Amino acid sequence: MLCNSLKINEIFDSIQFEGGFCGTPATFIRLQGCSVGCSFCDTKKTWNSQDGNLFAVQEICRQVNCNHVVITGGEPFEQDIFELCELLLSFGKTVQIETSGTVECDVPDDVFVTLSPKHKYKKLIPQALERANEFKIVLGKEQDVNDVDVFKRHGSALWFQPMSRTKKGLDLCIKAAKIHDGRISIQTHTYLGLD
Ligand code: SF4
């Protein structure tokens, strides 16, 4: 069987502290490459698709220690991750992808897709909106609360995260959770000093 290779930034074990899998030990596979260009990005080291190391998907799977796997980036869908997902699922792993929703989500049905919109939702792909199992939405100003309607129409779980972990952001998250029937997701790992 022919297997493809992927450009990897890093693979590490930690805890998923965001969204519906909060509290779950996970192996994070951070893919290299992202052309979205968010000004607030905290993983700019992933932007250049020429950087990172090339690994065959079997080799990537060998580095997975946890039952839950989070494929993140960068923008994971800028590479073809279908085969990696299939292989991980065949090993009995639960697989979660974290995407910006700017590229079509081509993954097996059993994969859980977390869509965290960037760039004021400008470049969102309709297919990604439909495919998402949950939305993780960062709120920083009042208008952001009204914009949530875009995601509500798609019926998946809504998680709100305060921008830059500010009190104002938290207040907006509480307001949005009440209005839109969502929940609040705090980046607990940053307070604990974890990756
Ligand atoms: Fe950074 Fe994610 Fe935006 Fe890409 S989509 S620039 S990785 S925050």
JSON list of C-alpha atoms in Angstrom, two decimals, residues 7 22-23 34 46 70 84 109 126 144 151 153 168 188-189 192:
[
{"chain": "A", "resi": 7, "resn": "LYS", "atom": "CA", "xyz": [5.21, 18.10, 6.74]},
{"chain": "A", "resi": 22, "resn": "CYS", "atom": "CA", "xyz": [-11.70, 19.36, 27.49]},
{"chain": "A", "resi": 23, "resn": "GLY", "atom": "CA", "xyz": [-9.69, 17.36, 30.02]},
{"chain": "A", "resi": 34, "resn": "CYS", "atom": "CA", "xyz": [-0.64, 27.96, 6.98]},
{"chain": "A", "resi": 46, "resn": "THR", "atom": "CA", "xyz": [4.03, 26.89, 11.29]},
{"chain": "A", "resi": 70, "resn": "VAL", "atom": "CA", "xyz": [-5.60, 16.19, 17.84]},
{"chain": "A", "resi": 84, "resn": "LEU", "atom": "CA", "xyz": [-3.39, 9.75, 8.27]},
{"chain": "A", "resi": 109, "resn": "ASP", "atom": "CA", "xyz": [-16.92, 10.66, 8.61]},
{"chain": "A", "resi": 126, "resn": "PRO", "atom": "CA", "xyz": [-19.46, 26.55, 3.22]},
{"chain": "A", "resi": 144, "resn": "ASP", "atom": "CA", "xyz": [-18.46, 39.46, 17.80]},
{"chain": "A", "resi": 151, "resn": "PHE", "atom": "CA", "xyz": [-22.54, 29.54, 13.25]},
{"chain": "A", "resi": 153, "resn": "ARG", "atom": "CA", "xyz": [-27.53, 28.27, 11.86]},
{"chain": "A", "resi": 168, "resn": "LYS", "atom": "CA", "xyz": [-13.77, 42.00, 28.79]},
{"chain": "A", "resi": 188, "resn": "THR", "atom": "CA", "xyz": [-6.52, 26.22, 30.87]},
{"chain": "A", "resi": 189, "resn": "HIS", "atom": "CA", "xyz": [-3.21, 24.90, 29.47]},
{"chain": "A", "resi": 192, "resn": "LEU", "atom": "CA", "xyz": [-0.78, 25.73, 33.72]}
]
